[in-house]
Amino acid sequence: MAKRLVALVLSAVMVVSLFAGCGKSGSDSATSTSTSAASSQVATEVKKPVTLEFWHANSSKEVQAYFELFNKKSPDIQINQTVYVDDDYKTQSRIALAAKTSPDVWYINTGESLKQFVDGGGMMDITPYVKEKGWDTRFDEAAQKMCSIDGKMYGLPWSLYTPWMVTWANKDFFEKNKLEYPKTVDDMIALAAPLRKLGQEPLVFYNKDGWTGAILFGEYVLQQAGTEWIDDINSGKTSWVGNKEAKVALETLAKLEKAGVFLSGYGTQRQDTALLVWKDQKSPLLYNGTWFTQVTGKELPFQVETLTMPLLTADTEPKAYQNWIDWTVGISPETKNVEQAVEFLDYAGAVEFYEILGNYEGNLTPCTAANSKVNVPYFFNKEPITKQLDKPKTQYFCYAFPLPVIESLQTQIKLVLSGDATPDEALAAIEAEHVKNRK
Amino acid sequence: MLNNKKGKQIKAYIYLLPAAILLIIFLYYPVVESIGYSFFNFKNFKPFEFVGLDNYRSAFADGLFWNSIYLTFKWVIMNTIFPTFIGLMLSILVDYLSKIQWFTSMSRTILFMPMMMSMVAVGLLWTLIYNPNLGLLNGLLGVFGLDEKFIALGSTKTAIYMSFIPLIWQSSGFSMVVCSAALQSVSKEMLEASLIDGCNKFNQLKRIMLPNIVGAIVMVSTVNMISGFKAFDLLYVLTKGGPGAATEITAVYAYKQAFLAFKFDYASTMMTCLLICVIVFLLIFNFFSNKVEKKFGS
Amino acid sequence: MFNRKHGVLGGDKLFNFVGTIILSICLLFSFYPLIWMLLNSFKTNDEIFLSPMGLPSSFDLSVYAVAWERANFSSAFLSSIINSAASVALVLITGTLAAFALARIKFRGNALIVKLLTISIIISGQLILIPLFYTMQRLHLYNSLWATIFANTAMSLPLCIYLLYSFFREIPFEIEESTWIDGCGTFKFYYKFVLPLSKPILSTVIIFVSLWTWNEYLFALTFLKVESIRTIPLQLQSFFSRYSVEYDKLFAALSISLLPILTVYIILQKAFIKGLTAGAVKM
């Protein structure tokens, strides 16, 4: 009896949900067709609100609320925002590009990704609107450049000024234990053993996803070479094989790892857990971009000292910094509502937006007008950060190359760190991948 | 009569049709296409030019590919052996230890419970368990007075074994349940007779139970083996292949190559190689398991 | 009782003693992580850090409400239910028909098809993921639940047809013969006799397919883009990435994703275990 009842319930649920399933996807497609129909007839018919699909991966509630506000302000244009998780977005946006299912407005990485999206028909040239909307004066010139290819602008800069090349020290700890701040790689290595003896992890660094390794590698390359290093290697003017800067950088990474400098288990740790180790005072040093306050909060239980990260030698002067706009928001050429999309884009890159974003993370923004209203924590207003402002900047190394090369770079860095590959082997492997991706 | 037979044959084809349509569109055609992709070079996410065996050549020259195949086999072998035998052991203990009905059924319920979890949830739960700062593992070690932090997934040498523990936790229940069913089918008379003969439980197990459930064990290990080849979710969530490439089985490596590096051609090549490996491995396994069954089976 | 006293030669005591210890450890190993997860969901973040093994100071359910809302579990549950139920229905309808034809009707290619299906069990989702992705696109199924429903159905059909086939084949020929006398056609035989006789194996198929689709991750990750149709494993994964340091909520989200299926399992456990073993022993 019980069995029959169970079977009955199960089959009822099945049948009901099967119909519900039909209904659901059916209605989904229905709405999408009706909107596209509406948009093609928008000129002739009475004005119906246009719905724009908008994809981004900013999880902050303030930012999402800002876009919801747009829907209230402009009844004619409705925004349907889809918020992705960072990792997931990287995949989903590429899938959409390949499948030609991109939304009306979306955001993507600058650098090689932007090139790929422009080539693949995923980002529209917005140069004609720049003057009209005043975007040229709204943003930092360097930031505009990051969103342009060959003088054509494809998107608005859409991230904060989040420099790396710094380590964040627990000042209280260093004072209490009468320790010197590490200035060079050798200092850092010498400091590792005493710190471990004190029960501390020497330096918080995490590399489960691989991109942090690429950035760290980039720091040591850029301590030796300027921004042209990336261009040369992308164009094939120089090769990874036998590349002096790259080799030194990889060797430095291997040296640091061998000395036990990095957080234990960094190879399978992600930022969330790793950053808390520093916050909980189980490690006195953190290597991270300035956005770490998203995880740790702006108020920390100790005084923070801002240090330049351990340099190759005491007199090394970094030639360039990876700390500029890594995302850009733009319009897909497939949109049927260019005008509305441009209007929304203007809103997405408005001064108010940067105030919200800047205050959320406590970082300076590429929008100069917003910066006066952004509240920056004291430890971001220190020389190792501020001196970077006027220096040449490049894209982060985890975005600076074609995707297969980035993947290869990140994998090979992991292998060098785990001792499974020598720097030379790693460079040969990366070059083998890059050869296939140069035009 | 002949007509009737022919009519029946046609009916058979009609009955097969719905399943065949689904299978051809969503399974067989993609398999063929995937194998086809491995002979092409991709550009802009589409097959671009025929390159023959070039992709295979680069796979065979790729140390990471061989590493991933090695790890896959390691994983499959672990997956064939451990959950099966732990499940077998559990089934013997649960069915055979206690005569208290509620205890037996409660044990079974609990041991089978993790089976309900998705591999993603298992992976996420175990990242929390292994978390060096708040994790259960370090808490437990602390209880035993070991304050030294244990980084479960930190070492390239042990990461693959540590990642395997969640799988034992999750899937031993299945093996247990199947073995239990086989054990219960052993006739009661035989057991009672053996008791009169002065057999103890050890001897009973060895002489009566095990020969009777060899078939079930072989079946369970085959199922576990196939699921071992299909492993992906757990490792992708738990380690993403790291540290280094210490847990990067072929499925994870291929997924990364496909959806992070967007080398669909190369990923297809590796998955095709893996398919061939699975078939060969299965044939070998089948050959030996038949022998075992013949030797021990009744 | 009588047998026991005579049979014990000391070995049984040892067996019972060692067995009890091993079983207790295994039960603890099996159950404690789940309890730990549940307890930690009630703790505050600080409590979790200070005493990962301790008990929570209060049982406040509000964290569940927050996790439920933020992870958008209401739509995730709906999607997961639709996804599983539709896949089960499709597999049952197409699978039983196909298995019936294979098991009860002699026709050309019969044996070959059975062989092909058996081999197909080893095909992994990974292998077909990329072409399937393009197929979904071409059929305009991409980004709708139909994509995962069809993919899951196709993935589980080979094993299910094989299970059903093995079971159907063993239905005695006499039954079929007797239906001829009554003037039954093949379809009537299938639906009036074969199906009701095959309840155990049908429940195996239902349990197997619903569990597998409920927990399926790879296809869902690739084919479902809009949040409103994303299934539970996906929502759980993205919740973990998004709120990665709010541990209490992570534990709550994990518990939420598990509790319904655990409840169903505990209520129906006999059917579950019986169903799974019925299929397994048939193989």
Short mmCIF file of N, CA and C in Angstrom, two decimals, chain A residues 162-171 174 181 202-204 275 278 283-293 300 302-310 363 377-382 384-385 388:
data_model
loop_
_atom_site.label_atom_id
_atom_site.label_comp_id
_atom_site.label_asym_id
_atom_site.label_seq_id
_atom_site.Cartn_x
_atom_site.Cartn_y
_atom_site.Cartn_z
N THR A 162 43.69 49.20 -8.38
CA THR A 162 43.98 48.21 -7.35
C THR A 162 45.40 47.68 -7.49
N PRO A 163 46.39 48.49 -7.16
CA PRO A 163 47.77 48.09 -7.42
C PRO A 163 48.24 46.93 -6.55
N TRP A 164 49.15 46.16 -7.11
CA TRP A 164 49.88 45.13 -6.36
C TRP A 164 51.30 45.68 -6.14
N MET A 165 52.29 44.85 -6.29
CA MET A 165 53.68 45.24 -6.05
C MET A 165 53.86 45.73 -4.61
N VAL A 166 52.95 45.33 -3.74
CA VAL A 166 53.06 45.72 -2.33
C VAL A 166 52.88 44.50 -1.45
N THR A 167 53.45 44.59 -0.26
CA THR A 167 53.07 43.63 0.78
C THR A 167 52.53 44.45 1.93
N TRP A 168 51.56 43.88 2.60
CA TRP A 168 50.91 44.56 3.71
C TRP A 168 51.39 43.92 4.99
N ALA A 169 51.99 44.75 5.84
CA ALA A 169 52.60 44.18 7.03
C ALA A 169 51.77 44.49 8.27
N ASN A 170 51.81 43.56 9.20
CA ASN A 170 51.23 43.77 10.52
C ASN A 170 52.26 44.54 11.35
N LYS A 171 52.07 45.85 11.44
CA LYS A 171 53.08 46.71 12.06
C LYS A 171 53.29 46.34 13.53
N PHE A 174 55.58 43.36 13.89
CA PHE A 174 56.99 43.63 13.62
C PHE A 174 57.62 44.43 14.75
N TYR A 181 61.52 45.07 8.44
CA TYR A 181 60.70 44.75 7.28
C TYR A 181 61.59 44.22 6.16
N PRO A 202 55.08 32.95 7.02
CA PRO A 202 55.83 34.15 6.62
C PRO A 202 55.05 35.11 5.71
N LEU A 203 54.51 34.60 4.62
CA LEU A 203 53.86 35.51 3.67
C LEU A 203 52.60 34.86 3.14
N VAL A 204 51.51 35.59 3.22
CA VAL A 204 50.26 35.05 2.70
C VAL A 204 50.23 35.19 1.18
N LEU A 275 43.37 35.20 2.98
CA LEU A 275 43.38 36.56 3.51
C LEU A 275 43.04 36.59 5.00
N TRP A 278 45.98 36.28 7.45
CA TRP A 278 46.64 37.54 7.75
C TRP A 278 45.82 38.37 8.74
N SER A 283 49.80 35.43 10.27
CA SER A 283 50.90 35.74 9.37
C SER A 283 51.06 37.25 9.37
N PRO A 284 52.31 37.74 9.41
CA PRO A 284 52.50 39.20 9.49
C PRO A 284 52.52 39.89 8.13
N LEU A 285 52.61 39.13 7.05
CA LEU A 285 52.75 39.75 5.73
C LEU A 285 51.73 39.21 4.74
N LEU A 286 51.20 40.11 3.95
CA LEU A 286 50.22 39.71 2.95
C LEU A 286 50.64 40.27 1.60
N TYR A 287 50.61 39.42 0.59
CA TYR A 287 50.88 39.89 -0.75
C TYR A 287 49.55 39.87 -1.52
N ASN A 288 49.05 41.04 -1.85
CA ASN A 288 47.73 41.10 -2.47
C ASN A 288 47.50 42.50 -3.07
N GLY A 289 46.58 42.58 -4.00
CA GLY A 289 46.15 43.88 -4.50
C GLY A 289 45.32 44.59 -3.45
N THR A 290 45.05 45.87 -3.68
CA THR A 290 44.40 46.64 -2.63
C THR A 290 42.95 46.23 -2.37
N TRP A 291 42.42 45.38 -3.19
CA TRP A 291 41.01 45.04 -2.97
C TRP A 291 40.81 44.03 -1.83
N PHE A 292 41.87 43.70 -1.12
CA PHE A 292 41.71 42.70 -0.05
C PHE A 292 40.71 43.15 1.02
N THR A 293 40.47 44.48 1.09
CA THR A 293 39.53 44.96 2.11
C THR A 293 38.12 44.42 1.90
N LEU A 300 41.12 46.94 10.48
CA LEU A 300 41.83 45.71 10.85
C LEU A 300 42.23 45.79 12.32
N PHE A 302 44.87 45.49 13.76
CA PHE A 302 46.25 45.91 14.02
C PHE A 302 46.58 47.04 13.05
N GLN A 303 47.72 47.71 13.30
CA GLN A 303 48.14 48.76 12.37
C GLN A 303 48.75 48.13 11.13
N VAL A 304 48.43 48.69 10.00
CA VAL A 304 48.93 48.13 8.74
C VAL A 304 50.04 49.01 8.21
N GLU A 305 51.16 48.40 7.86
CA GLU A 305 52.23 49.13 7.19
C GLU A 305 52.27 48.70 5.73
N THR A 306 52.39 49.68 4.85
CA THR A 306 52.43 49.38 3.42
C THR A 306 53.88 49.32 2.95
N LEU A 307 54.25 48.17 2.44
CA LEU A 307 55.63 47.99 1.99
C LEU A 307 55.67 47.72 0.49
N THR A 308 56.75 48.13 -0.15
CA THR A 308 56.97 47.65 -1.50
C THR A 308 57.31 46.17 -1.38
N MET A 309 56.82 45.37 -2.31
CA MET A 309 57.07 43.93 -2.16
C MET A 309 58.57 43.64 -2.27
N PRO A 310 59.01 42.50 -1.75
CA PRO A 310 60.44 42.18 -1.81
C PRO A 310 60.99 42.32 -3.22
N ASN A 363 39.07 52.15 -2.70
CA ASN A 363 40.16 52.34 -3.65
C ASN A 363 39.89 53.55 -4.55
N PRO A 377 41.22 54.12 2.86
CA PRO A 377 41.87 53.82 4.14
C PRO A 377 43.31 54.34 4.17
N TYR A 378 43.79 54.62 5.39
CA TYR A 378 45.11 55.26 5.51
C TYR A 378 46.21 54.46 4.84
N PHE A 379 46.12 53.13 4.90
CA PHE A 379 47.24 52.35 4.37
C PHE A 379 47.29 52.31 2.85
N PHE A 380 46.27 52.85 2.18
CA PHE A 380 46.35 52.96 0.72
C PHE A 380 46.97 54.29 0.30
N ASN A 381 47.05 55.22 1.24
CA ASN A 381 47.61 56.52 0.91
C ASN A 381 49.10 56.61 1.23
N LYS A 382 49.79 55.50 1.08
CA LYS A 382 51.20 55.46 1.40
C LYS A 382 52.03 55.44 0.13
N PRO A 384 54.41 53.53 -1.29
CA PRO A 384 54.51 52.41 -2.25
C PRO A 384 53.32 52.35 -3.21
N ILE A 385 52.18 52.89 -2.77
CA ILE A 385 51.01 52.91 -3.64
C ILE A 385 50.99 54.19 -4.48
N GLN A 388 53.08 54.76 -7.56
CA GLN A 388 52.77 53.98 -8.76
C GLN A 388 51.87 54.75 -9.73
#
